[in-house]
Amino acid sequence: MRQTTIWRRLNASLAILIFLLVLGAGLAWWVEHNRAVARARSDLLNNQAIKVQLSLVQMSDAMKGLLIDPNNDDEKRAFVLAEKSLTAPLRVIQKNFGDYDALANTIGNIREFVSKPLYKFQSDMQVLQTTNSLDAPAQYIKAYPALRQQRDQLLKDFNLAVQRVADSESDDRVASFTGSGVLLIILLVSIWVGTAQSSAVTKPLSQLIEALERMRHGDFTQRLKLERNDEFGMIGDGINRLADDLSVLVGQVQRSGIQVNSTATQIAASAKDQQSTATEIAATTAEIGNTSKEITATSKELVKTMNEVSHVAEETARLAGSAQAAIVSMESMMRHIMEASSSITGKLAILNDKTGNINSVVTTITKVADQTNLLSLNAAIEAEKAGEYGLGFAVVAMEIRRLADQTAVATYDIEKMVKEMQSAVSTGVMGMDKFSEEVRRGVEEIRQVSTQFAQIIRQVQALTPRFQTVNEGMQSQATGAQQISETLTQLSEAAQQTAESLRYSNHAIEQLNEAARRLQSSVTRFKLDEA
């Protein structure tokens, strides 16, 4: 039965039930047919028995008529007809019911009674009627009661035998018992078939339900062992394969949850480091911005001073052309010029130092940008490992990398500007040194000889273009410092945005940690086969 499919099993059960129904219907028809045949035979026997009784009575009456009138042809024909009427039903009864011994014996007794006592009585009465007609009636009356008694006894025995045969023919208890037995067998077989089919369906079905209930509660350690080739066996194999697949899947989820939790912890630590780095970058950028503002102010002051020096030189040239009497005044002005040039030289030295500091800060910013870019690359790799749970952090890592690239580009621009500013400052320092030397010479020449006044005028006039060059350099330096300030402002804003993005990243990482913990808590309730 385990090798038979449910469809075949149901078809077999249906065929058995149909066979039992057909068998029951055939049995009912057979019982009813037997009853009908028994009733027909009983009716036939009763009718023929009545004919036998009537024929015997008619023979007795005809014999009495012949005794009264021996020459009466009607009585003779009545006697012959009664004899024939007796012979026909006896023959029918003998033919159809000859297997009943009691009835056959009774029929034999009747025939013997007709052929011997009755014919002998008739022959004796006819002889007596011929020889002594007057004494014949008296002898008839005397002998007939014994003959009639014998006839009546035969009829009584005949009727009793007929009744027994009729009762036996019409008795359907055997058929009823047989039909009841067969119906009982059919009922028992039907119950057995139904019970077998119910057990064949409910038992594996209950096993399947128990297996599914265990799987619903997270127990994947047990497997079904139906050992069947029917649909239940196929379902059991499917459930076993499903349990195997789910065990593998849950195991992978458990391991992935642990890995995601560990990765999220590492990412959180990295994000905190990046946030600290971004905060330091913002602070450093603010400091560089303040320094850049100081450079801008110093450059503006230098431009203003150079403008004043230029005006002084022009005024000196104009005064030198008027009279030599202004030598004293020019000497005083030259002293002021020397002081101004010394101040300019000192400020240019300060500016050169500041640009060196800016260059160092720019180098630090470049290193921080490279480190931030490396951290964002590592974060992107870890987000790729985390799969769909790291998509949000991958976007943040990409944004950090973009900001780091922008920082690197801006740092390169700042470094380029600082180098240009250093070159300009170096040129200005050299020019101011040369200018100071020329001023000192001029003062010495003014002090030494007045004859060199014309040469001093030429030297002063020659200084005017140089002042213009220095002025232009200072203006370029002021513009560069302004650009540096603006760039540092942008860098500060970018650093703030990076810090804000990292805060969002920390929040996303916390959510990822929470999701990983929930995932780990959800999959720990599953029981897996250690094998």
mmCIF file of C-alpha atoms in Angstrom, residues 66-354:
data_model
loop_
_atom_site.group_PDB
_atom_site.id
_atom_site.type_symbol
_atom_site.label_atom_id
_atom_site.label_comp_id
_atom_site.label_asym_id
_atom_site.label_seq_id
_atom_site.Cartn_x
_atom_site.Cartn_y
_atom_site.Cartn_z
ATOM 1 C CA LEU A 66 -73.100 -44.961 -11.297
ATOM 2 C CA LEU A 67 -74.242 -46.969 -8.308
ATOM 3 C CA ILE A 68 -77.646 -45.382 -8.527
ATOM 4 C CA ASP A 69 -77.842 -45.531 -12.320
ATOM 5 C CA PRO A 70 -75.209 -47.833 -13.792
ATOM 6 C CA ASN A 71 -76.310 -47.128 -17.328
ATOM 7 C CA ASN A 72 -76.065 -43.338 -17.037
ATOM 8 C CA ASP A 73 -73.518 -42.185 -19.601
ATOM 9 C CA ASP A 74 -73.111 -38.780 -17.988
ATOM 10 C CA GLU A 75 -72.038 -40.347 -14.743
ATOM 11 C CA LYS A 76 -69.586 -42.559 -16.594
ATOM 12 C CA ARG A 77 -68.085 -39.552 -18.409
ATOM 13 C CA ALA A 78 -67.968 -37.613 -15.133
ATOM 14 C CA PHE A 79 -66.075 -40.483 -13.492
ATOM 15 C CA VAL A 80 -63.606 -40.726 -16.390
ATOM 16 C CA LEU A 81 -63.158 -36.921 -16.480
ATOM 17 C CA ALA A 82 -62.616 -36.831 -12.702
ATOM 18 C CA GLU A 83 -60.013 -39.585 -13.036
ATOM 19 C CA LYS A 84 -58.197 -37.593 -15.731
ATOM 20 C CA SER A 85 -58.501 -34.444 -13.646
ATOM 21 C CA LEU A 86 -56.828 -36.303 -10.777
ATOM 22 C CA THR A 87 -54.042 -37.710 -12.918
ATOM 23 C CA ALA A 88 -53.012 -34.337 -14.447
ATOM 24 C CA PRO A 89 -52.392 -32.407 -11.194
ATOM 25 C CA LEU A 90 -50.693 -35.414 -9.637
ATOM 26 C CA ARG A 91 -48.367 -35.522 -12.637
ATOM 27 C CA VAL A 92 -47.644 -31.786 -12.349
ATOM 28 C CA ILE A 93 -46.965 -32.102 -8.631
ATOM 29 C CA GLN A 94 -44.808 -35.158 -9.182
ATOM 30 C CA LYS A 95 -42.825 -33.327 -11.875
ATOM 31 C CA ASN A 96 -42.216 -30.086 -9.980
ATOM 32 C CA PHE A 97 -42.118 -31.309 -6.402
ATOM 33 C CA GLY A 98 -40.967 -34.903 -6.709
ATOM 34 C CA ASP A 99 -37.844 -34.181 -4.655
ATOM 35 C CA TYR A 100 -40.014 -33.877 -1.538
ATOM 36 C CA ASP A 101 -40.229 -37.445 -0.185
ATOM 37 C CA ALA A 102 -43.274 -36.940 2.035
ATOM 38 C CA LEU A 103 -45.256 -35.375 -0.813
ATOM 39 C CA ALA A 104 -44.121 -38.069 -3.251
ATOM 40 C CA ASN A 105 -45.187 -40.785 -0.802
ATOM 41 C CA THR A 106 -48.575 -39.125 -0.353
ATOM 42 C CA ILE A 107 -49.053 -38.933 -4.139
ATOM 43 C CA GLY A 108 -48.116 -42.584 -4.377
ATOM 44 C CA ASN A 109 -50.633 -43.416 -1.680
ATOM 45 C CA ILE A 110 -53.343 -41.486 -3.551
ATOM 46 C CA ARG A 111 -52.567 -43.270 -6.784
ATOM 47 C CA GLU A 112 -52.546 -46.582 -4.963
ATOM 48 C CA PHE A 113 -55.841 -45.658 -3.308
ATOM 49 C CA VAL A 114 -57.389 -44.833 -6.685
ATOM 50 C CA SER A 115 -56.012 -47.882 -8.459
ATOM 51 C CA LYS A 116 -56.745 -50.393 -5.714
ATOM 52 C CA PRO A 117 -59.293 -49.621 -2.956
ATOM 53 C CA LEU A 118 -61.331 -47.133 -4.978
ATOM 54 C CA TYR A 119 -61.440 -49.214 -8.192
ATOM 55 C CA LYS A 120 -62.029 -52.379 -6.180
ATOM 56 C CA PHE A 121 -64.877 -50.693 -4.317
ATOM 57 C CA GLN A 122 -66.328 -49.499 -7.628
ATOM 58 C CA SER A 123 -65.942 -52.927 -9.216
ATOM 59 C CA ASP A 124 -67.513 -54.639 -6.225
ATOM 60 C CA MET A 125 -70.404 -52.205 -6.238
ATOM 61 C CA GLN A 126 -70.966 -52.688 -9.955
ATOM 62 C CA VAL A 127 -70.914 -56.476 -9.567
ATOM 63 C CA LEU A 128 -73.288 -56.221 -6.596
ATOM 64 C CA GLN A 129 -75.494 -53.900 -8.595
ATOM 65 C CA THR A 130 -75.607 -56.453 -11.354
ATOM 66 C CA THR A 131 -76.192 -59.462 -9.149
ATOM 67 C CA ASN A 132 -78.247 -57.959 -6.344
ATOM 68 C CA SER A 133 -79.327 -54.471 -7.152
ATOM 69 C CA LEU A 134 -81.555 -54.232 -4.109
ATOM 70 C CA ASP A 135 -78.784 -55.007 -1.693
ATOM 71 C CA ALA A 136 -76.230 -52.800 -3.462
ATOM 72 C CA PRO A 137 -77.239 -49.503 -1.807
ATOM 73 C CA ALA A 138 -77.149 -51.068 1.597
ATOM 74 C CA GLN A 139 -73.726 -52.510 0.927
ATOM 75 C CA TYR A 140 -72.579 -49.164 -0.451
ATOM 76 C CA ILE A 141 -73.796 -47.372 2.627
ATOM 77 C CA LYS A 142 -72.095 -49.952 4.783
ATOM 78 C CA ALA A 143 -68.722 -50.003 2.997
ATOM 79 C CA TYR A 144 -68.409 -46.391 1.778
ATOM 80 C CA PRO A 145 -67.686 -44.765 5.201
ATOM 81 C CA ALA A 146 -64.493 -46.772 5.554
ATOM 82 C CA LEU A 147 -63.482 -45.868 2.004
ATOM 83 C CA ARG A 148 -64.332 -42.228 2.570
ATOM 84 C CA GLN A 149 -62.412 -42.263 5.819
ATOM 85 C CA GLN A 150 -59.403 -43.670 3.995
ATOM 86 C CA ARG A 151 -59.842 -41.021 1.278
ATOM 87 C CA ASP A 152 -60.158 -38.249 3.806
ATOM 88 C CA GLN A 153 -57.083 -39.482 5.621
ATOM 89 C CA LEU A 154 -55.155 -39.509 2.354
ATOM 90 C CA LEU A 155 -56.377 -35.992 1.554
ATOM 91 C CA LYS A 156 -55.453 -34.900 5.041
ATOM 92 C CA ASP A 157 -51.982 -36.372 4.665
ATOM 93 C CA PHE A 158 -51.776 -34.892 1.179
ATOM 94 C CA ASN A 159 -52.826 -31.440 2.386
ATOM 95 C CA LEU A 160 -50.361 -31.671 5.252
ATOM 96 C CA ALA A 161 -47.545 -32.640 2.887
ATOM 97 C CA VAL A 162 -48.617 -29.928 0.448
ATOM 98 C CA GLN A 163 -48.660 -27.409 3.265
ATOM 99 C CA ARG A 164 -45.199 -28.442 4.366
ATOM 100 C CA VAL A 165 -43.877 -28.230 0.837
ATOM 101 C CA ALA A 166 -45.564 -24.859 0.350
ATOM 102 C CA ASP A 167 -44.134 -23.620 3.613
ATOM 103 C CA SER A 168 -40.717 -24.904 2.622
ATOM 104 C CA GLU A 169 -40.982 -23.288 -0.823
ATOM 105 C CA SER A 170 -42.192 -19.968 0.551
ATOM 106 C CA ASP A 171 -39.811 -19.971 3.509
ATOM 107 C CA ASP A 172 -37.279 -17.177 2.669
ATOM 108 C CA ARG A 173 -35.425 -17.307 5.916
ATOM 109 C CA VAL A 174 -32.441 -18.992 4.289
ATOM 110 C CA ALA A 175 -32.383 -16.384 1.557
ATOM 111 C CA SER A 176 -32.853 -13.640 4.112
ATOM 112 C CA PHE A 177 -30.089 -15.100 6.250
ATOM 113 C CA THR A 178 -27.846 -15.401 3.218
ATOM 114 C CA GLY A 179 -28.667 -11.857 2.114
ATOM 115 C CA SER A 180 -28.136 -10.517 5.623
ATOM 116 C CA GLY A 181 -24.824 -12.344 5.862
ATOM 117 C CA VAL A 182 -23.658 -10.999 2.538
ATOM 118 C CA LEU A 183 -24.835 -7.498 3.437
ATOM 119 C CA LEU A 184 -23.002 -7.795 6.747
ATOM 120 C CA ILE A 185 -19.889 -8.873 4.886
ATOM 121 C CA ILE A 186 -20.341 -5.940 2.475
ATOM 122 C CA LEU A 187 -20.761 -3.579 5.425
ATOM 123 C CA LEU A 188 -17.668 -4.960 7.165
ATOM 124 C CA VAL A 189 -15.634 -4.759 3.969
ATOM 125 C CA SER A 190 -16.854 -1.180 3.412
ATOM 126 C CA ILE A 191 -15.923 -0.263 6.984
ATOM 127 C CA TRP A 192 -12.516 -1.911 6.530
ATOM 128 C CA VAL A 193 -11.931 -0.092 3.238
ATOM 129 C CA GLY A 194 -13.006 3.239 4.750
ATOM 130 C CA THR A 195 -10.875 2.678 7.860
ATOM 131 C CA ALA A 196 -7.870 1.631 5.783
ATOM 132 C CA GLN A 197 -8.214 4.638 3.494
ATOM 133 C CA SER A 198 -8.753 6.961 6.454
ATOM 134 C CA SER A 199 -5.690 5.559 8.213
ATOM 135 C CA ALA A 200 -3.669 5.736 4.990
ATOM 136 C CA VAL A 201 -4.562 9.439 4.685
ATOM 137 C CA THR A 202 -4.782 10.675 8.289
ATOM 138 C CA LYS A 203 -1.607 9.014 9.588
ATOM 139 C CA PRO A 204 0.837 10.561 7.075
ATOM 140 C CA LEU A 205 -1.202 13.771 7.122
ATOM 141 C CA SER A 206 -0.804 14.023 10.902
ATOM 142 C CA GLN A 207 2.939 13.408 10.494
ATOM 143 C CA LEU A 208 3.110 16.181 7.898
ATOM 144 C CA ILE A 209 1.173 18.541 10.192
ATOM 145 C CA GLU A 210 3.485 17.737 13.122
ATOM 146 C CA ALA A 211 6.543 18.375 10.950
ATOM 147 C CA LEU A 212 5.150 21.711 9.753
ATOM 148 C CA GLU A 213 4.279 22.645 13.346
ATOM 149 C CA ARG A 214 7.866 21.910 14.429
ATOM 150 C CA MET A 215 9.161 24.005 11.552
ATOM 151 C CA ARG A 216 6.765 26.806 12.524
ATOM 152 C CA HIS A 217 8.347 26.841 15.994
ATOM 153 C CA GLY A 218 11.834 26.958 14.451
ATOM 154 C CA ASP A 219 12.847 23.306 14.943
ATOM 155 C CA PHE A 220 14.689 22.108 11.820
ATOM 156 C CA THR A 221 16.537 19.212 13.502
ATOM 157 C CA GLN A 222 14.060 16.429 12.610
ATOM 158 C CA ARG A 223 13.106 14.975 9.230
ATOM 159 C CA LEU A 224 10.122 12.993 8.007
ATOM 160 C CA LYS A 225 10.565 9.254 7.334
ATOM 161 C CA LEU A 226 7.349 8.267 5.573
ATOM 162 C CA GLU A 227 8.966 5.664 3.263
ATOM 163 C CA ARG A 228 6.152 6.041 0.766
ATOM 164 C CA ASN A 229 6.065 6.484 -3.001
ATOM 165 C CA ASP A 230 2.690 8.211 -3.133
ATOM 166 C CA GLU A 231 1.775 11.884 -2.996
ATOM 167 C CA PHE A 232 2.354 11.990 0.772
ATOM 168 C CA GLY A 233 5.853 10.647 0.207
ATOM 169 C CA MET A 234 6.462 13.363 -2.380
ATOM 170 C CA ILE A 235 5.137 16.018 0.042
ATOM 171 C CA GLY A 236 7.309 14.584 2.830
ATOM 172 C CA ASP A 237 10.386 14.679 0.594
ATOM 173 C CA GLY A 238 9.498 18.249 -0.374
ATOM 174 C CA ILE A 239 9.161 19.245 3.309
ATOM 175 C CA ASN A 240 12.505 17.565 4.086
ATOM 176 C CA ARG A 241 14.172 19.447 1.220
ATOM 177 C CA LEU A 242 12.490 22.657 2.409
ATOM 178 C CA ALA A 243 13.787 22.035 5.938
ATOM 179 C CA ASP A 244 17.295 21.425 4.556
ATOM 180 C CA ASP A 245 17.174 24.624 2.482
ATOM 181 C CA LEU A 246 15.769 26.627 5.396
ATOM 182 C CA SER A 247 18.435 25.190 7.714
ATOM 183 C CA VAL A 248 21.156 26.305 5.297
ATOM 184 C CA LEU A 249 19.483 29.702 4.859
ATOM 185 C CA VAL A 250 18.995 30.290 8.592
ATOM 186 C CA GLY A 251 22.573 29.193 9.255
ATOM 187 C CA GLN A 252 23.819 31.657 6.657
ATOM 188 C CA VAL A 253 21.599 34.376 8.154
ATOM 189 C CA GLN A 254 22.971 33.649 11.625
ATOM 190 C CA ARG A 255 26.549 33.811 10.399
ATOM 191 C CA SER A 256 25.770 36.902 8.307
ATOM 192 C CA GLY A 257 24.146 38.552 11.325
ATOM 193 C CA ILE A 258 27.290 38.001 13.395
ATOM 194 C CA GLN A 259 29.466 39.287 10.543
ATOM 195 C CA VAL A 260 27.196 42.313 9.979
ATOM 196 C CA ASN A 261 27.266 43.102 13.689
ATOM 197 C CA SER A 262 31.075 42.904 13.756
ATOM 198 C CA THR A 263 31.380 44.929 10.556
ATOM 199 C CA ALA A 264 28.955 47.560 11.842
ATOM 200 C CA THR A 265 31.016 47.867 15.027
ATOM 201 C CA GLN A 266 34.186 48.354 12.973
ATOM 202 C CA ILE A 267 32.453 50.868 10.722
ATOM 203 C CA ALA A 268 31.145 52.744 13.770
ATOM 204 C CA ALA A 269 34.671 52.976 15.202
ATOM 205 C CA SER A 270 36.016 54.111 11.824
ATOM 206 C CA ALA A 271 33.226 56.677 11.500
ATOM 207 C CA LYS A 272 34.019 58.059 14.950
ATOM 208 C CA ASP A 273 37.679 58.364 13.948
ATOM 209 C CA GLN A 274 36.669 60.120 10.741
ATOM 210 C CA GLN A 275 34.372 62.419 12.699
ATOM 211 C CA SER A 276 37.248 63.305 15.023
ATOM 212 C CA THR A 277 39.481 63.876 12.007
ATOM 213 C CA ALA A 278 36.828 66.065 10.377
ATOM 214 C CA THR A 279 36.508 68.071 13.593
ATOM 215 C CA GLU A 280 40.277 68.557 13.687
ATOM 216 C CA ILE A 281 40.216 69.565 10.031
ATOM 217 C CA ALA A 282 37.499 72.112 10.779
ATOM 218 C CA ALA A 283 39.503 73.520 13.703
ATOM 219 C CA THR A 284 42.698 73.641 11.636
ATOM 220 C CA THR A 285 40.825 75.268 8.779
ATOM 221 C CA ALA A 286 39.432 77.903 11.134
ATOM 222 C CA GLU A 287 42.953 78.602 12.411
ATOM 223 C CA ILE A 288 44.276 78.833 8.864
ATOM 224 C CA GLY A 289 41.384 81.153 8.044
ATOM 225 C CA ASN A 290 42.331 83.466 10.892
ATOM 226 C CA THR A 291 45.966 83.415 9.743
ATOM 227 C CA SER A 292 44.828 84.129 6.186
ATOM 228 C CA LYS A 293 42.825 87.094 7.424
ATOM 229 C CA GLU A 294 45.923 88.410 9.198
ATOM 230 C CA ILE A 295 47.911 87.967 5.990
ATOM 231 C CA THR A 296 45.218 89.855 4.101
ATOM 232 C CA ALA A 297 45.284 92.695 6.627
ATOM 233 C CA THR A 298 49.098 92.793 6.512
ATOM 234 C CA SER A 299 49.056 92.837 2.733
ATOM 235 C CA LYS A 300 46.593 95.709 2.700
ATOM 236 C CA GLU A 301 48.756 97.576 5.176
ATOM 237 C CA LEU A 302 51.806 96.923 2.978
ATOM 238 C CA VAL A 303 49.946 98.213 -0.053
ATOM 239 C CA LYS A 304 48.975 101.296 1.865
ATOM 240 C CA THR A 305 52.569 101.763 3.037
ATOM 241 C CA MET A 306 53.896 101.303 -0.476
ATOM 242 C CA ASN A 307 51.475 103.916 -1.715
ATOM 243 C CA GLU A 308 52.746 106.276 0.933
ATOM 244 C CA VAL A 309 56.352 105.468 -0.020
ATOM 245 C CA SER A 310 55.558 106.122 -3.644
ATOM 246 C CA HIS A 311 54.046 109.493 -2.788
ATOM 247 C CA VAL A 312 57.034 110.325 -0.641
ATOM 248 C CA ALA A 313 59.425 109.430 -3.450
ATOM 249 C CA GLU A 314 57.526 111.587 -5.866
ATOM 250 C CA GLU A 315 57.488 114.425 -3.384
ATOM 251 C CA THR A 316 61.222 113.959 -2.789
ATOM 252 C CA ALA A 317 61.983 114.126 -6.502
ATOM 253 C CA ARG A 318 59.887 117.256 -6.840
ATOM 254 C CA LEU A 319 61.607 118.912 -3.895
ATOM 255 C CA ALA A 320 65.080 117.880 -5.122
ATOM 256 C CA GLY A 321 64.353 119.538 -8.416
ATOM 257 C CA SER A 322 63.387 122.828 -6.655
ATOM 258 C CA ALA A 323 66.463 123.479 -4.556
ATOM 259 C CA GLN A 324 69.319 121.952 -2.736
ATOM 260 C CA ALA A 325 68.018 123.575 0.413
ATOM 261 C CA ALA A 326 65.564 120.746 0.701
ATOM 262 C CA ILE A 327 68.444 118.290 1.281
ATOM 263 C CA VAL A 328 67.924 118.451 5.004
ATOM 264 C CA SER A 329 64.249 117.831 4.584
ATOM 265 C CA MET A 330 65.006 115.041 2.099
ATOM 266 C CA GLU A 331 67.478 113.555 4.547
ATOM 267 C CA SER A 332 64.742 113.467 7.123
ATOM 268 C CA MET A 333 62.412 111.935 4.617
ATOM 269 C CA MET A 334 65.088 109.394 3.709
ATOM 270 C CA ARG A 335 65.329 108.450 7.334
ATOM 271 C CA HIS A 336 61.591 107.942 7.332
ATOM 272 C CA ILE A 337 61.966 105.921 4.172
ATOM 273 C CA MET A 338 64.608 103.772 5.828
ATOM 274 C CA GLU A 339 62.358 103.227 8.802
ATOM 275 C CA ALA A 340 59.434 102.428 6.502
ATOM 276 C CA SER A 341 61.589 100.074 4.460
ATOM 277 C CA SER A 342 62.760 98.382 7.644
ATOM 278 C CA SER A 343 59.160 98.054 8.720
ATOM 279 C CA ILE A 344 58.237 96.715 5.308
ATOM 280 C CA THR A 345 61.133 94.278 5.407
ATOM 281 C CA GLY A 346 60.077 93.076 8.840
ATOM 282 C CA LYS A 347 56.486 92.717 7.761
ATOM 283 C CA LEU A 348 57.559 90.916 4.610
ATOM 284 C CA ALA A 349 59.605 88.568 6.774
ATOM 285 C CA ILE A 350 56.553 88.005 8.941
ATOM 286 C CA LEU A 351 54.482 87.442 5.810
ATOM 287 C CA ASN A 352 57.112 84.969 4.555
ATOM 288 C CA ASP A 353 56.921 83.096 7.872
ATOM 289 C CA LYS A 354 53.126 83.089 7.692
#
